[in-house]
C-alpha cells in the first residue's frame, strides 16, 4: 500500500495549547504528531495562556523533549510577556524557542 502524499520532512503542525489538559496527554499528542505522523515541527500556540506557571513550563519543556527525541522540533507561538519573562527567569528562553511568524488560516 502506498504512503499518503505528505511532505514528511517539511511538515509543520500547529496545535492550540489549552491550559488544564494533562501533561501526559500533551506529550503523547506530540509523540503521535512527530513519531507516528511525521511532522517535522510542532508549533504550540500558547496565546490562550493568561497566567503562566511552573507547571505550564514543565509541560512545555517535556513536550519539546518528546519532539526532539522523535527527531522533530517544538516551537512556541503567541507567548505573552509574562510567559516570556518566566522563561527568561528560569533560563529556558532558548530551550523553548518562539516562532511568531507563522501564517494561520484567518488568524
Short mmCIF file of N, CA and C in Angstrom, two decimals:
data_model
loop_
_atom_site.label_atom_id
_atom_site.label_comp_id
_atom_site.label_asym_id
_atom_site.label_seq_id
_atom_site.Cartn_x
_atom_site.Cartn_y
_atom_site.Cartn_z
N UNK A 1 0.84 -1.17 0.00
CA UNK A 1 0.00 0.00 0.00
C UNK A 1 0.90 1.25 0.00
N UNK A 2 0.59 2.22 -0.83
CA UNK A 2 1.37 3.44 -0.94
C UNK A 2 1.11 4.36 0.26
N UNK A 3 2.16 5.10 0.63
CA UNK A 3 2.04 6.10 1.69
C UNK A 3 1.23 7.29 1.17
N UNK A 4 0.50 7.97 2.05
CA UNK A 4 -0.21 9.18 1.62
C UNK A 4 0.78 10.23 1.15
N UNK A 5 0.34 11.11 0.27
CA UNK A 5 1.18 12.16 -0.25
C UNK A 5 1.35 13.25 0.80
N UNK A 6 2.48 13.25 1.48
CA UNK A 6 2.77 14.23 2.52
C UNK A 6 4.20 14.69 2.39
N UNK A 7 4.48 15.88 2.89
CA UNK A 7 5.84 16.38 2.95
C UNK A 7 6.38 16.02 4.33
N UNK A 8 6.86 14.80 4.46
CA UNK A 8 7.24 14.26 5.76
C UNK A 8 8.32 15.08 6.46
N UNK A 9 9.30 15.58 5.73
CA UNK A 9 10.41 16.25 6.38
C UNK A 9 10.24 17.76 6.44
N UNK A 10 9.21 18.27 5.84
CA UNK A 10 8.99 19.71 5.86
C UNK A 10 7.65 20.08 6.48
N UNK A 11 6.97 19.12 7.07
CA UNK A 11 5.64 19.40 7.57
C UNK A 11 5.68 20.18 8.88
N UNK A 12 4.72 21.06 9.04
CA UNK A 12 4.58 21.88 10.24
C UNK A 12 3.13 21.76 10.69
N UNK A 13 2.96 21.43 11.96
CA UNK A 13 1.64 21.27 12.53
C UNK A 13 1.47 22.30 13.63
N UNK A 14 0.33 23.00 13.64
CA UNK A 14 0.04 23.98 14.68
C UNK A 14 -1.00 23.38 15.62
N UNK A 15 -0.70 23.40 16.92
CA UNK A 15 -1.65 22.95 17.92
C UNK A 15 -1.95 24.09 18.87
N UNK A 16 -3.21 24.22 19.24
CA UNK A 16 -3.62 25.24 20.21
C UNK A 16 -3.50 24.66 21.60
N UNK A 17 -2.63 25.23 22.41
CA UNK A 17 -2.44 24.75 23.78
C UNK A 17 -3.63 25.20 24.61
N UNK A 18 -4.27 24.24 25.27
CA UNK A 18 -5.41 24.53 26.12
C UNK A 18 -4.98 24.27 27.56
N UNK A 19 -4.90 25.32 28.38
CA UNK A 19 -4.50 25.13 29.78
C UNK A 19 -5.45 24.17 30.49
N UNK A 20 -4.89 23.37 31.38
CA UNK A 20 -5.70 22.45 32.16
C UNK A 20 -5.71 21.02 31.64
N UNK A 21 -5.25 20.82 30.42
CA UNK A 21 -5.17 19.46 29.87
C UNK A 21 -3.92 18.80 30.44
N UNK A 22 -4.03 17.54 30.78
CA UNK A 22 -2.95 16.82 31.45
C UNK A 22 -1.66 16.81 30.63
N UNK A 23 -0.54 16.96 31.35
CA UNK A 23 0.79 16.95 30.73
C UNK A 23 1.01 15.69 29.90
N UNK A 24 0.62 14.54 30.44
CA UNK A 24 0.83 13.28 29.73
C UNK A 24 0.11 13.28 28.39
N UNK A 25 -1.08 13.87 28.33
CA UNK A 25 -1.83 13.92 27.07
C UNK A 25 -1.05 14.74 26.04
N UNK A 26 -0.53 15.90 26.46
CA UNK A 26 0.22 16.75 25.53
C UNK A 26 1.46 16.04 25.00
N UNK A 27 2.19 15.35 25.89
CA UNK A 27 3.39 14.63 25.46
C UNK A 27 3.03 13.50 24.51
N UNK A 28 1.96 12.77 24.80
CA UNK A 28 1.50 11.71 23.90
C UNK A 28 1.09 12.28 22.55
N UNK A 29 0.43 13.43 22.58
CA UNK A 29 -0.02 14.07 21.33
C UNK A 29 1.18 14.49 20.47
N UNK A 30 2.18 15.09 21.09
CA UNK A 30 3.38 15.49 20.36
C UNK A 30 4.10 14.24 19.82
N UNK A 31 4.18 13.20 20.63
CA UNK A 31 4.80 11.95 20.18
C UNK A 31 4.08 11.41 18.95
N UNK A 32 2.77 11.41 18.97
CA UNK A 32 2.00 10.92 17.83
C UNK A 32 2.24 11.81 16.60
N UNK A 33 2.22 13.13 16.78
CA UNK A 33 2.40 14.03 15.64
C UNK A 33 3.76 13.87 14.98
N UNK A 34 4.81 13.73 15.80
CA UNK A 34 6.17 13.69 15.25
C UNK A 34 6.58 12.27 14.90
N UNK A 35 6.50 11.35 15.84
CA UNK A 35 6.98 9.98 15.61
C UNK A 35 6.07 9.19 14.68
N UNK A 36 4.78 9.30 14.88
CA UNK A 36 3.85 8.47 14.12
C UNK A 36 3.35 9.13 12.83
N UNK A 37 3.11 10.44 12.89
CA UNK A 37 2.54 11.11 11.72
C UNK A 37 3.58 11.84 10.88
N UNK A 38 4.80 11.98 11.38
CA UNK A 38 5.88 12.52 10.58
C UNK A 38 6.03 14.02 10.54
N UNK A 39 5.41 14.74 11.47
CA UNK A 39 5.57 16.20 11.48
C UNK A 39 7.01 16.54 11.87
N UNK A 40 7.61 17.47 11.16
CA UNK A 40 8.97 17.91 11.48
C UNK A 40 8.96 18.97 12.57
N UNK A 41 7.92 19.81 12.57
CA UNK A 41 7.83 20.91 13.53
C UNK A 41 6.41 20.96 14.08
N UNK A 42 6.31 21.02 15.39
CA UNK A 42 5.03 21.25 16.05
C UNK A 42 5.09 22.65 16.62
N UNK A 43 4.18 23.50 16.17
CA UNK A 43 4.10 24.87 16.68
C UNK A 43 2.98 24.90 17.70
N UNK A 44 3.34 25.22 18.92
CA UNK A 44 2.38 25.21 20.03
C UNK A 44 1.92 26.64 20.29
N UNK A 45 0.67 26.92 19.96
CA UNK A 45 0.10 28.25 20.15
C UNK A 45 -0.33 28.39 21.60
N UNK A 46 0.43 29.18 22.35
CA UNK A 46 0.17 29.37 23.78
C UNK A 46 -0.53 30.71 24.06
N UNK A 47 -1.17 31.25 23.05
CA UNK A 47 -1.84 32.53 23.18
C UNK A 47 -2.97 32.55 24.19
N UNK A 48 -3.54 31.39 24.49
CA UNK A 48 -4.63 31.31 25.48
C UNK A 48 -4.14 31.36 26.92
N UNK A 49 -2.84 31.22 27.11
CA UNK A 49 -2.28 31.19 28.47
C UNK A 49 -2.23 32.61 29.00
N UNK A 50 -3.05 32.89 30.02
CA UNK A 50 -3.06 34.24 30.59
C UNK A 50 -2.17 34.35 31.82
N UNK A 51 -2.08 33.27 32.60
CA UNK A 51 -1.25 33.28 33.80
C UNK A 51 -0.33 32.06 33.74
N UNK A 52 0.92 32.26 33.32
CA UNK A 52 1.83 31.12 33.23
C UNK A 52 2.25 30.62 34.61
N UNK A 53 2.60 29.35 34.66
CA UNK A 53 3.01 28.74 35.93
C UNK A 53 4.19 27.82 35.68
N UNK A 54 4.79 27.36 36.76
CA UNK A 54 5.89 26.40 36.62
C UNK A 54 5.38 25.08 36.04
N UNK A 55 4.13 24.72 36.35
CA UNK A 55 3.54 23.52 35.77
C UNK A 55 3.44 23.63 34.25
N UNK A 56 3.07 24.80 33.77
CA UNK A 56 3.00 25.04 32.33
C UNK A 56 4.38 24.92 31.71
N UNK A 57 5.37 25.55 32.34
CA UNK A 57 6.75 25.49 31.83
C UNK A 57 7.21 24.04 31.77
N UNK A 58 6.93 23.27 32.82
CA UNK A 58 7.31 21.86 32.86
C UNK A 58 6.66 21.10 31.70
N UNK A 59 5.38 21.35 31.46
CA UNK A 59 4.68 20.68 30.36
C UNK A 59 5.30 21.03 29.01
N UNK A 60 5.58 22.31 28.79
CA UNK A 60 6.16 22.74 27.51
C UNK A 60 7.55 22.15 27.30
N UNK A 61 8.37 22.12 28.35
CA UNK A 61 9.71 21.55 28.23
C UNK A 61 9.62 20.07 27.91
N UNK A 62 8.72 19.35 28.56
CA UNK A 62 8.54 17.92 28.29
C UNK A 62 8.01 17.67 26.88
N UNK A 63 7.13 18.55 26.41
CA UNK A 63 6.64 18.43 25.03
C UNK A 63 7.79 18.59 24.04
N UNK A 64 8.65 19.58 24.29
CA UNK A 64 9.79 19.80 23.39
C UNK A 64 10.74 18.62 23.43
N UNK A 65 11.01 18.09 24.62
CA UNK A 65 11.88 16.93 24.75
C UNK A 65 11.30 15.74 23.98
N UNK A 66 10.00 15.54 24.07
CA UNK A 66 9.35 14.46 23.33
C UNK A 66 9.54 14.65 21.83
N UNK A 67 9.33 15.86 21.34
CA UNK A 67 9.50 16.14 19.91
C UNK A 67 10.94 15.89 19.48
N UNK A 68 11.89 16.36 20.28
CA UNK A 68 13.31 16.20 19.94
C UNK A 68 13.73 14.73 19.91
N UNK A 69 13.21 13.94 20.85
CA UNK A 69 13.53 12.51 20.88
C UNK A 69 13.04 11.80 19.63
N UNK A 70 12.01 12.34 19.00
CA UNK A 70 11.47 11.74 17.78
C UNK A 70 12.05 12.39 16.53
N UNK A 71 13.01 13.29 16.69
CA UNK A 71 13.64 13.93 15.54
C UNK A 71 12.95 15.18 15.06
N UNK A 72 12.03 15.71 15.85
CA UNK A 72 11.29 16.91 15.46
C UNK A 72 11.65 18.10 16.33
N UNK A 73 10.85 19.11 16.24
CA UNK A 73 11.08 20.35 16.96
C UNK A 73 9.75 20.87 17.47
N UNK A 74 9.77 21.55 18.61
CA UNK A 74 8.60 22.21 19.14
C UNK A 74 8.93 23.68 19.29
N UNK A 75 8.08 24.53 18.73
CA UNK A 75 8.25 25.97 18.82
C UNK A 75 7.01 26.58 19.45
N UNK A 76 7.18 27.67 20.17
CA UNK A 76 6.05 28.37 20.77
C UNK A 76 5.58 29.48 19.85
N UNK A 77 4.28 29.72 19.87
CA UNK A 77 3.70 30.83 19.12
C UNK A 77 2.74 31.57 20.05
N UNK A 78 2.80 32.88 20.03
CA UNK A 78 1.87 33.69 20.80
C UNK A 78 2.19 33.78 22.28
N UNK A 79 3.44 33.53 22.65
CA UNK A 79 3.81 33.62 24.06
C UNK A 79 3.73 35.06 24.52
N UNK A 80 2.98 35.29 25.59
CA UNK A 80 2.82 36.63 26.13
C UNK A 80 4.05 37.09 26.90
N UNK A 81 4.02 38.33 27.30
CA UNK A 81 5.14 38.93 28.02
C UNK A 81 5.41 38.18 29.32
N UNK A 82 4.37 37.79 30.05
CA UNK A 82 4.58 37.13 31.34
C UNK A 82 5.16 35.74 31.17
N UNK A 83 4.76 35.01 30.13
CA UNK A 83 5.35 33.69 29.87
C UNK A 83 6.81 33.84 29.45
N UNK A 84 7.10 34.77 28.57
CA UNK A 84 8.48 35.00 28.15
C UNK A 84 9.35 35.40 29.35
N UNK A 85 8.82 36.25 30.24
CA UNK A 85 9.57 36.68 31.42
C UNK A 85 9.86 35.49 32.33
N UNK A 86 8.89 34.59 32.51
CA UNK A 86 9.10 33.42 33.35
C UNK A 86 10.14 32.49 32.73
N UNK A 87 10.08 32.32 31.41
CA UNK A 87 11.09 31.51 30.73
C UNK A 87 12.48 32.11 30.89
N UNK A 88 12.58 33.43 30.77
CA UNK A 88 13.86 34.11 30.98
C UNK A 88 14.36 33.93 32.40
N UNK A 89 13.46 34.08 33.36
CA UNK A 89 13.82 33.96 34.77
C UNK A 89 14.44 32.60 35.08
N UNK A 90 13.91 31.54 34.48
CA UNK A 90 14.42 30.20 34.73
C UNK A 90 15.46 29.74 33.72
N UNK A 91 15.88 30.65 32.85
CA UNK A 91 16.92 30.33 31.88
C UNK A 91 16.47 29.36 30.79
N UNK A 92 15.19 29.38 30.47
CA UNK A 92 14.65 28.44 29.49
C UNK A 92 14.18 29.09 28.19
N UNK A 93 14.47 30.37 28.01
CA UNK A 93 14.02 31.06 26.80
C UNK A 93 14.59 30.41 25.54
N UNK A 94 15.85 30.01 25.59
CA UNK A 94 16.45 29.38 24.40
C UNK A 94 16.03 27.91 24.27
N UNK A 95 15.61 27.30 25.38
CA UNK A 95 15.15 25.90 25.32
C UNK A 95 13.76 25.79 24.72
N UNK A 96 12.99 26.87 24.79
CA UNK A 96 11.65 26.90 24.21
C UNK A 96 11.57 28.07 23.23
N UNK A 97 12.13 27.88 22.03
CA UNK A 97 12.17 28.96 21.06
C UNK A 97 10.78 29.32 20.54
N UNK A 98 10.70 30.51 20.03
CA UNK A 98 9.43 31.05 19.53
C UNK A 98 9.41 31.08 18.02
N UNK A 99 8.24 30.92 17.46
CA UNK A 99 8.03 31.08 16.03
C UNK A 99 6.79 31.93 15.85
N UNK A 100 6.94 33.22 16.00
CA UNK A 100 5.79 34.12 15.92
C UNK A 100 5.56 34.66 14.52
N UNK A 101 6.09 34.00 13.52
CA UNK A 101 5.92 34.46 12.15
C UNK A 101 5.14 33.46 11.30
N UNK A 102 4.37 32.58 11.97
CA UNK A 102 3.63 31.58 11.20
C UNK A 102 2.35 32.17 10.64
N UNK A 103 1.90 31.61 9.57
CA UNK A 103 0.64 32.01 8.95
C UNK A 103 -0.41 30.98 9.32
N UNK A 104 -1.55 31.45 9.80
CA UNK A 104 -2.65 30.55 10.12
C UNK A 104 -3.86 31.01 9.32
N UNK A 105 -4.70 30.10 8.95
CA UNK A 105 -5.88 30.41 8.17
C UNK A 105 -6.76 31.43 8.90
N UNK A 106 -6.68 32.67 8.50
CA UNK A 106 -7.54 33.70 9.07
C UNK A 106 -7.15 34.17 10.45
N UNK A 107 -6.02 33.74 11.00
CA UNK A 107 -5.62 34.15 12.34
C UNK A 107 -4.41 35.05 12.28
#
